[in-house]
Coordinates of C-alpha atoms and ligand atoms in Angstrom, one line a residue:
X1 CA 0.0 0.0 0.0
X2 CA 1.2 3.5 -0.8
X3 CA 1.9 5.7 2.1
X4 CA 3.9 8.8 3.1
X5 CA 4.7 9.0 6.8
X6 CA 3.4 12.1 8.6
X7 CA 2.3 13.9 5.5
X8 CA 3.0 17.6 5.6
X9 CA 0.5 19.8 3.8
X10 CA 1.7 21.8 0.7
X11 CA -1.8 23.0 -0.5
X12 CA -1.4 25.7 -3.1
X13 CA 2.2 24.9 -3.7
X14 CA 3.7 23.7 -7.0
X15 CA 6.6 21.4 -7.8
X16 CA 8.9 20.7 -10.8
X17 CA 11.2 17.7 -11.1
X18 CA 14.1 17.6 -13.5
X19 CA 15.6 14.1 -14.0
X20 CA 18.9 13.1 -15.4
X21 CA 20.3 9.7 -16.2
X22 CA 18.9 6.2 -16.2
X23 CA 15.4 4.6 -16.0
X24 CA 15.9 4.0 -12.3
X25 CA 16.3 7.8 -11.7
X26 CA 13.2 8.4 -13.8
X27 CA 11.3 5.9 -11.7
X28 CA 12.6 7.6 -8.5
X29 CA 11.2 10.9 -9.9
X30 CA 7.8 9.3 -10.3
X31 CA 7.9 8.3 -6.6
X32 CA 9.0 11.8 -5.6
X33 CA 6.3 13.4 -7.7
X34 CA 3.8 10.9 -6.2
X35 CA 4.7 11.8 -2.6
X36 CA 4.6 15.6 -3.2
X37 CA 1.2 15.2 -4.8
X38 CA 0.0 13.2 -1.8
X39 CA 0.9 16.2 0.3
X40 CA -1.3 18.5 -1.8
X41 CA 1.2 20.0 -4.1
X42 CA 0.5 20.1 -7.9
X43 CA 2.9 19.8 -10.7
X44 CA 4.1 23.0 -12.4
X45 CA 4.6 23.3 -16.1
X46 CA 8.1 24.7 -15.7
X47 CA 10.8 25.6 -13.1
X48 CA 9.7 29.3 -13.2
X49 CA 6.2 28.3 -12.0
X50 CA 7.4 25.9 -9.2
X51 CA 7.8 26.5 -5.5
X52 CA 9.7 23.3 -5.1
X53 CA 12.3 22.3 -7.7
X54 CA 13.8 18.9 -7.4
X55 CA 16.9 17.7 -9.3
X56 CA 17.2 13.9 -9.6
X57 CA 20.9 13.6 -10.6
X58 CA 23.3 11.2 -12.4
X59 CA 27.1 11.0 -12.0
X60 CA 27.9 8.0 -14.2
X61 CA 29.8 10.2 -16.6
X62 CA 31.5 13.6 -16.1
X63 CA 29.4 15.4 -18.6
X64 CA 26.2 14.6 -16.7
X65 CA 27.9 16.0 -13.6
X66 CA 28.9 19.2 -15.3
X67 CA 25.5 19.7 -16.8
X68 CA 23.9 19.3 -13.4
X69 CA 26.1 21.9 -11.7
X70 CA 25.5 24.3 -14.6
X71 CA 21.7 23.8 -14.5
X72 CA 21.3 24.2 -10.7
X73 CA 23.6 27.2 -10.8
X74 CA 21.6 28.9 -13.6
X75 CA 18.4 29.0 -11.6
X76 CA 19.9 31.0 -8.7
X77 CA 18.3 34.3 -9.8
X78 CA 15.1 32.9 -11.2
X79 CA 12.2 35.1 -9.9
X80 CA 9.8 33.6 -7.4
X81 CA 6.4 33.1 -8.9
X82 CA 3.9 35.8 -7.9
X83 CA 1.4 33.6 -6.1
X84 CA 3.9 31.4 -4.2
X85 CA 2.6 30.6 -0.7
X86 CA 6.1 30.9 0.6
X87 CA 7.6 33.9 -1.2
X88 CA 10.6 31.7 -1.9
X89 CA 11.5 28.8 -4.2
X90 CA 13.0 25.8 -2.4
X91 CA 15.6 23.8 -4.3
X92 CA 16.4 20.1 -3.5
X93 CA 19.2 18.1 -5.2
X94 CA 18.9 14.3 -4.9
X95 CA 19.9 11.2 -6.7
X96 CA 23.5 10.0 -7.3
X97 CA 25.3 13.4 -7.1
X98 CA 23.3 14.2 -4.0
X99 CA 24.5 10.9 -2.5
X100 CA 28.1 11.4 -3.6
X101 CA 28.6 15.1 -2.8
X102 CA 26.4 15.7 0.3
X103 CA 27.3 18.8 2.2
X104 CA 30.0 19.9 -0.4
X105 CA 27.2 20.5 -2.9
X106 CA 25.6 23.0 -0.6
X107 CA 29.0 24.6 0.0
X108 CA 29.4 25.1 -3.8
X109 CA 25.8 26.1 -4.6
X110 CA 24.6 28.1 -1.6
X111 CA 21.1 28.7 -3.0
X112 CA 20.4 25.0 -2.7
X113 CA 18.2 24.3 0.3
X114 CA 18.3 20.5 0.5
X115 CA 20.6 17.7 -0.6
X116 CA 19.3 14.2 -0.2
X117 CA 20.8 10.8 -1.1
X118 CA 19.7 7.8 -3.0
X119 CA 18.4 6.1 0.2
X120 CA 16.4 9.2 1.4
X121 CA 13.5 9.4 -1.1
X122 CA 10.8 8.9 1.5
X123 CA 12.1 11.9 3.5
X124 CA 11.7 14.5 0.8
X125 CA 8.3 16.0 1.9
X126 CA 9.5 16.3 5.5
X127 CA 12.7 17.9 4.3
X128 CA 10.7 20.6 2.4
X129 CA 8.5 21.1 5.4
X130 CA 11.6 21.6 7.6
X131 CA 13.1 24.0 5.1
X132 CA 9.9 26.1 5.0
X133 CA 9.7 26.1 8.8
X134 CA 13.3 27.4 9.1
X135 CA 13.1 29.7 6.1
X136 CA 15.3 27.8 3.7
X137 CA 17.8 26.4 6.2
X138 CA 20.3 24.4 4.2
X139 CA 20.3 20.7 4.9
X140 CA 22.2 17.7 3.7
X141 CA 20.8 14.3 4.4
X142 CA 22.8 11.4 2.9
X143 CA 22.2 7.9 4.4
X144 CA 24.8 5.3 3.5
X145 CA 22.3 2.5 3.1
X146 CA 18.6 2.0 2.9
X147 CA 16.9 3.4 6.0
X148 CA 13.4 4.0 7.2
X149 CA 10.4 3.6 4.9
X150 CA 10.9 1.7 1.7
X151 CA 10.9 4.0 -1.4
X152 CA 8.8 1.3 -3.1
X153 CA 5.9 2.2 -0.7
X154 CA 5.7 5.7 -1.9
X155 CA 2.8 6.7 -4.1
X156 CA 3.6 6.7 -7.8
X157 CA 2.9 9.6 -10.2
X158 CA 3.1 7.9 -13.6
X159 CA 3.0 10.2 -16.7
X160 CA 0.6 7.8 -18.4
X161 CA -1.3 4.7 -17.5
X162 CA -0.3 2.3 -20.3
X163 CA 3.3 1.6 -19.5
X164 CA 5.1 1.3 -16.1
X165 CA 8.6 0.7 -14.7
X166 CA 8.7 -1.8 -11.9
X167 CA 12.0 -1.9 -9.9
X168 CA 12.9 -5.3 -8.7
X169 CA 16.3 -4.6 -7.2
X170 CA 18.2 -1.6 -6.1
X171 CA 22.0 -1.1 -5.9
X172 CA 24.7 -3.2 -7.5
X173 CA 27.4 -5.6 -6.2
X174 CA 29.5 -5.8 -9.3
X175 CA 32.1 -3.1 -9.0
X176 CA 32.9 -2.9 -12.7
X177 CA 36.2 -0.9 -12.4
X178 CA 34.9 2.2 -14.3
X179 CA 31.6 2.5 -12.6
X180 CA 30.5 4.8 -9.8
X181 CA 27.0 3.2 -9.4
X182 CA 27.8 0.7 -6.5
X183 CA 29.3 3.6 -4.5
X184 CA 26.2 5.9 -4.9
X185 CA 23.4 3.3 -5.0
X186 CA 24.8 0.9 -2.4
X187 CA 24.7 -2.9 -2.2
X188 CA 22.1 -4.8 -4.2
X189 CA 18.8 -5.4 -2.4
X190 CA 16.1 -7.5 -4.0
X191 CA 12.5 -6.5 -3.5
X192 CA 10.3 -9.2 -2.1
X193 CA 8.6 -11.1 -5.0
X194 CA 5.1 -10.7 -3.3
X195 CA 5.5 -6.9 -3.6
X196 CA 6.6 -7.1 -7.2
X197 CA 3.6 -9.3 -8.1
X198 CA 1.2 -7.2 -6.2
X199 CA 2.4 -4.0 -7.9
X200 CA 2.4 -5.7 -11.3
X201 CA -1.2 -6.8 -10.7
X202 CA -2.2 -3.3 -9.7
X203 CA -0.8 -2.0 -12.9
X204 CA -2.6 -4.6 -15.0
X205 CA -5.9 -3.8 -13.2
X206 CA -5.3 -0.2 -14.0
X207 CA -5.1 -1.0 -17.7
X208 CA -1.3 -0.9 -18.1
X209 CA -0.2 -2.7 -21.2
X210 CA 3.6 -2.8 -20.7
X211 CA 5.8 -3.4 -17.7
X212 CA 9.6 -3.0 -17.7
X213 CA 11.3 -4.7 -14.7
X214 CA 14.2 -2.5 -13.6
X215 CA 17.5 -3.2 -11.8
X216 CA 21.2 -2.4 -12.3
X217 CA 21.5 -6.2 -12.9
X218 CA 18.1 -7.9 -12.9
X219 CA 19.7 -11.3 -13.5
X220 CA 21.2 -11.4 -10.0
X221 CA 17.7 -10.9 -8.4
X222 CA 17.2 -13.0 -5.3
X223 CA 20.9 -13.7 -4.4
X224 CA 20.3 -11.8 -1.2
X225 CA 17.0 -13.7 -0.5
X226 CA 18.6 -17.1 0.5
X227 CA 19.2 -17.8 -3.2
X228 CA 15.5 -18.0 -4.3
X229 CA 13.2 -17.0 -5.9
X230 CA 15.4 -16.0 -8.8
X231 CA 14.9 -13.8 -11.8
X232 CA 13.2 -16.5 -14.0
X233 CA 10.6 -16.9 -11.2
X234 CA 9.9 -13.1 -11.3
X235 CA 9.4 -13.3 -15.0
X236 CA 7.0 -16.1 -14.7
X237 CA 5.0 -14.5 -11.9
X238 CA 4.8 -11.1 -13.5
X239 CA 3.9 -12.7 -16.9
X240 CA 1.0 -14.6 -15.1
X241 CA -0.6 -11.3 -14.1
X242 CA -1.8 -11.0 -17.7
X243 CA 0.4 -8.1 -18.8
X244 CA 0.5 -7.8 -22.6
X245 CA 4.1 -6.7 -22.9
X246 CA 6.9 -7.5 -20.5
X247 CA 10.5 -6.2 -20.7
X248 CA 13.5 -5.9 -18.4
X249 CA 16.7 -3.9 -18.1
X250 CA 19.6 -4.2 -17.4
X251 CA 21.3 -7.6 -17.7
X252 CA 24.9 -8.4 -16.9
X253 CA 26.1 -11.1 -19.3
X254 CA 27.9 -13.1 -16.6
X255 CA 24.5 -13.6 -14.8
X256 CA 22.2 -14.3 -17.7
X257 CA 21.3 -17.9 -16.9
X258 CA 19.8 -20.5 -19.2
X259 CA 16.5 -20.5 -17.3
X260 CA 16.1 -16.8 -18.1
X261 CA 17.1 -17.3 -21.7
X262 CA 14.5 -20.2 -22.0
X263 CA 11.8 -17.7 -21.0
X264 CA 12.3 -15.9 -24.4
X265 CA 11.0 -19.1 -26.0
X266 CA 8.1 -19.9 -23.6
X267 CA 6.6 -16.6 -22.3
X268 CA 4.4 -15.3 -25.0
X269 CA 4.3 -11.7 -23.8
X270 CA 8.0 -11.4 -23.0
X271 CA 9.1 -8.9 -25.7
X272 CA 11.8 -10.1 -28.1
X273 CA 14.3 -7.4 -27.1
X274 CA 17.4 -7.9 -24.9
X275 CA 19.7 -5.1 -23.6
X276 CA 23.0 -6.9 -22.9
X277 CA 25.8 -4.4 -22.3
X278 CA 29.1 -5.8 -23.6
X279 CA 31.3 -2.7 -22.9
X280 CA 34.3 -4.0 -24.9
X281 CA 35.1 -6.8 -27.4
X282 CA 38.7 -7.3 -26.0
X283 CA 39.3 -9.9 -23.4
X284 CA 42.2 -7.9 -21.9
X285 CA 40.0 -4.8 -21.5
X286 CA 37.0 -6.8 -20.2
X287 CA 39.3 -8.2 -17.5
X288 CA 40.6 -4.7 -16.6
X289 CA 36.9 -3.7 -16.4
X290 CA 36.2 -6.5 -14.0
X291 CA 33.4 -7.9 -16.2
X292 CA 34.0 -11.6 -15.7
X293 CA 33.3 -12.8 -19.2
X294 CA 35.2 -13.1 -22.5
X295 CA 34.3 -12.0 -26.0
X296 CA 33.7 -15.7 -26.9
X297 CA 31.4 -16.3 -23.9
X298 CA 29.4 -13.2 -24.7
X299 CA 29.0 -14.3 -28.3
X300 CA 27.9 -17.8 -27.2
X301 CA 25.2 -16.2 -25.0
X302 CA 24.0 -14.1 -28.0
X303 CA 23.8 -17.3 -30.1
X304 CA 21.9 -19.2 -27.4
X305 CA 19.4 -16.4 -27.1
X306 CA 19.0 -16.1 -30.8
X307 CA 18.4 -19.8 -31.1
X308 CA 15.7 -19.6 -28.5
X309 CA 14.1 -16.6 -30.0
X310 CA 15.1 -15.9 -33.6
X311 CA 13.2 -12.6 -33.8
X312 CA 15.1 -11.1 -30.9
X313 CA 16.7 -7.6 -31.1
X314 CA 19.8 -7.0 -29.1
X315 CA 21.0 -3.7 -27.8
X316 CA 24.2 -2.9 -25.9
X317 CA 26.4 -0.3 -24.2
X318 CA 30.0 0.2 -25.2
X319 CA 32.8 2.3 -23.6
X320 CA 35.4 3.6 -26.0
X321 CA 38.9 4.6 -24.7
X322 CA 39.1 2.6 -21.4
X323 CA 42.7 3.0 -20.0
X324 CA 45.1 0.8 -22.0
X325 CA 42.7 0.3 -25.0
X326 CA 44.9 -0.3 -28.1
X327 CA 43.8 -0.1 -31.7
X328 CA 43.7 -3.9 -31.7
X329 CA 41.4 -3.9 -28.6
X330 CA 39.2 -1.4 -30.3
X331 CA 39.1 -3.5 -33.5
X332 CA 37.8 -6.4 -31.5
X333 CA 35.0 -4.3 -30.2
X334 CA 34.3 -3.0 -33.7
X335 CA 34.2 -6.6 -35.1
X336 CA 31.9 -7.8 -32.3
X337 CA 29.4 -5.0 -33.0
X338 CA 29.5 -5.9 -36.7
X339 CA 29.0 -9.6 -35.9
X340 CA 26.1 -9.2 -33.5
X341 CA 24.1 -6.7 -35.6
X342 CA 22.6 -4.7 -32.7
X343 CA 19.3 -3.0 -33.1
X344 CA 20.7 -0.2 -30.8
X345 CA 24.1 0.6 -29.4
X346 CA 24.7 3.2 -26.7
X347 CA 28.3 4.4 -27.2
X348 CA 30.1 6.2 -24.4
X349 CA 33.5 7.8 -24.2
X350 CA 35.3 6.6 -21.1
X351 CA 35.0 9.1 -18.3
X352 CA 37.2 8.6 -15.2
X353 CA 35.1 8.7 -12.0
X354 CA 36.8 9.6 -8.8
X355 CA 36.8 6.7 -6.3
X356 CA 36.6 3.9 -8.9
X357 CA 39.5 1.5 -9.6
X358 CA 39.9 2.6 -13.2
X359 CA 40.3 6.2 -12.2
X360 CA 43.7 5.2 -10.7
X361 CA 44.9 3.6 -14.0
X362 CA 47.6 5.6 -15.6
X363 CA 47.7 4.3 -19.2
X364 CA 45.0 6.7 -20.5
X365 CA 44.2 6.9 -24.2
X366 CA 44.7 10.4 -25.8
X367 CA 41.4 12.2 -26.5
X368 CA 42.0 12.5 -30.2
X369 CA 42.5 8.8 -30.5
X370 CA 39.3 8.1 -28.5
X371 CA 37.4 10.5 -30.6
X372 CA 38.5 8.9 -33.8
X373 CA 37.6 5.4 -32.6
X374 CA 34.3 6.7 -31.2
X375 CA 33.3 8.2 -34.6
X376 CA 34.2 5.0 -36.5
X377 CA 32.1 3.0 -34.1
X378 CA 29.1 5.3 -34.4
X379 CA 29.3 5.2 -38.2
X380 CA 29.3 1.4 -38.0
X381 CA 26.3 1.3 -35.6
X382 CA 24.3 3.8 -37.8
X383 CA 24.9 1.7 -40.9
X384 CA 23.9 -1.5 -39.0
X385 CA 20.8 -0.1 -37.5
X386 CA 19.8 1.5 -40.9
X387 CA 20.2 -1.9 -42.6
X388 CA 18.2 -3.7 -39.9
X389 CA 15.4 -1.2 -40.0
X390 CA 15.3 -1.4 -43.8
X391 CA 14.7 -5.1 -43.6
X392 CA 11.4 -4.3 -41.9
X393 CA 9.9 -2.6 -44.9
X394 CA 6.8 -4.5 -46.1
X395 CA 6.3 -6.2 -42.7
X396 CA 3.6 -5.6 -40.2
X397 CA 4.5 -4.7 -36.6
X398 CA 2.4 -4.3 -33.5
X399 CA 3.0 -1.0 -31.6
X400 CA 1.9 0.3 -28.2
X401 CA 0.6 3.8 -29.1
X402 CA 2.2 6.5 -26.9
X403 CA 0.5 9.5 -28.5
X404 CA 0.7 11.9 -31.4
X405 CA 4.0 11.9 -33.3
X406 CA 6.2 15.0 -32.9
X407 CA 7.1 14.7 -36.6
X408 CA 3.5 15.0 -37.8
X409 CA 0.5 15.6 -35.5
X410 CA -1.7 13.4 -37.8
X411 CA 0.6 10.5 -37.1
X412 CA 1.0 8.5 -33.9
X413 CA 4.2 7.2 -32.4
X414 CA 4.9 3.9 -30.5
X415 CA 7.4 1.1 -30.0
X416 CA 7.5 -2.3 -31.7
X417 CA 8.1 -5.5 -29.7
X418 CA 11.8 -5.2 -30.8
X419 CA 11.8 -1.7 -29.3
X420 CA 12.0 0.2 -32.6
X421 CA 10.3 3.6 -32.7
X422 CA 7.5 3.6 -35.2
X423 CA 5.6 6.6 -36.6
X424 CA 2.3 5.7 -38.3
X425 CA -0.4 7.4 -40.3
X426 CA -3.9 7.1 -38.7
X427 CA -7.0 6.4 -40.9
X428 CA -9.1 9.5 -41.4
X429 CA -12.0 8.0 -39.5
X430 CA -10.0 7.1 -36.3
X431 CA -9.6 9.5 -33.4
X432 CA -6.0 9.9 -32.6
X433 CA -6.6 10.3 -28.8
X434 CA -8.6 7.1 -28.6
X435 CA -5.6 5.1 -29.9
X436 CA -3.4 6.2 -27.0
X437 CA -2.4 3.2 -24.9
X438 CA -3.7 0.7 -27.5
X439 CA -1.7 -2.0 -29.2
X440 CA -2.3 -1.6 -33.0
X441 CA -0.8 -3.2 -36.1
X442 CA 1.3 -1.0 -38.5
X443 CA 2.3 -1.9 -42.0
X444 CA 5.9 -0.6 -42.4
X445 CA 6.5 1.4 -45.6
X446 CA 9.7 3.2 -45.0
X447 CA 12.7 3.1 -42.6
X448 CA 15.2 5.6 -41.3
X449 CA 18.2 5.0 -39.0
X450 CA 16.3 5.8 -35.9
X451 CA 12.7 4.9 -36.7
X452 CA 10.2 3.1 -39.0
X453 CA 7.3 4.8 -40.8
X454 CA 4.0 3.1 -41.7
X455 CA 0.3 3.1 -41.5
X456 CA -2.2 1.5 -39.2
X457 CA -3.8 -1.6 -40.8
Ligands
5AD501 N1 32.6 6.2 -18.4 C1 31.9 5.9 -19.6 N2 30.8 5.2 -19.6 C2 30.4 4.6 -18.4 N3 29.3 3.9 -18.1 C3 29.3 3.6 -16.8 N4 30.4 4.2 -16.2 C4 31.1 4.8 -17.2 C5 32.2 5.6 -17.2 N5 32.9 5.9 -16.1 C6 28.4 3.4 -19.2 C7 28.4 1.9 -19.3 C8 27.1 1.5 -18.6 C9 26.2 2.7 -19.0 C10 25.0 2.8 -18.2 O1 27.1 3.8 -18.8 O2 28.5 1.5 -20.6 O3 26.6 0.3 -19.1
SF4_502 FE1 28.0 -0.3 -12.9 FE2 28.8 -2.8 -13.6 FE3 26.9 -2.4 -11.7 FE4 26.3 -2.0 -14.2 S1 26.9 -3.9 -13.4 S2 25.8 -0.6 -12.5 S3 28.2 -1.1 -15.0 S4 29.0 -1.8 -11.6

């Protein structure tokens, strides 16, 4: 059941949440929005119109970090809205940068009222209430591990009813050598399966068509729960709620077990799309990254999944320019990308993160070399994706309609089972709004690198 402990009252107040980074952050933002609404605040259309501004932050790469400090800095002199009940705008910074920087963030940005950590979500309404009482007294609250009420008990404020994120684990135990996440999100904790099923069932009863199970590494679900239930059990149970589309992210290749792979062949509503970050194609670099698999092992997983589900679309994450990466290491990454034929590749330039093992490594790759490799990889990815999308011309795909297309207001946009973005023409007789949240069939007539175009059949 949803609850906010000792709800303060923010009647007449407005809030605005700016979210950076991963799906987990976006989900956290839905919980924060839900708890502020439960206190009577309403969502503002912009920061200018908000009495409470909340930043949910990401520190996985340096650029995200810089952008956050720039953004928060830039609203220092934003005028307070005329009918504010407080005569002041309160600013809170949470998420991964909040957790990492704590008090030092307030020292740097002295117009920030509250800094809160990744384990302090349930406290946000009280923190605002406290700041109002003390006229914007600056506070930093950063718990080192989960404490107090569970963030999963907070009310949700979902932007639309037809799709939902459902976190099944929080934190990460892997310590990939480049990654800051285990330091700011803490150790992996699995959510009890009963809670997962009950939330999934609530979504289905509310008319939700698609659920995406979330975790830094969903495949290790249950390790902290005496070894069972495991991730395959979660898939079975959530599937049994009657959800029309089931997805999950993210998977670590070392933990993708055969029982999970088998579900791609047996669970009818498990979508044929798998995000399987490889990070590098070089065994030497994979070892330095502490990833615990080789190029060969990764490719054999891909083959196994493809055999189980021939229509599956793979996506991945790749880091270019990890310390010590030679041209030959890069070439192995390049060849792997070519061999797998990904539907989508998220390419990242290596960014040293203070406190991680890789940040201590001295054999850094010069920026111009990294840039050149990065550009070559992006070109390959674009060519691959373009070719895959072209192969869909003439076929019919089912999409979950998300709303009007930004490209053309007489078209709708949605995603295919393989997670391609699809823009489709609507028959003159159909009302565009009535299609929102429906699953419809689209005949594909054209393909671009980043989307398919067609018409509803
Ligand atoms: N530098 C560059 N990319 C990184 N990622 C994580 N940490 C770093 C880093 N320090 C990438 C990985 C991960 C994705 C979410 O972000 O590819 O899978
Ligand atoms: Fe970071 Fe590795 Fe954990 Fe993913 S699995 S969050 S890359 S430490």
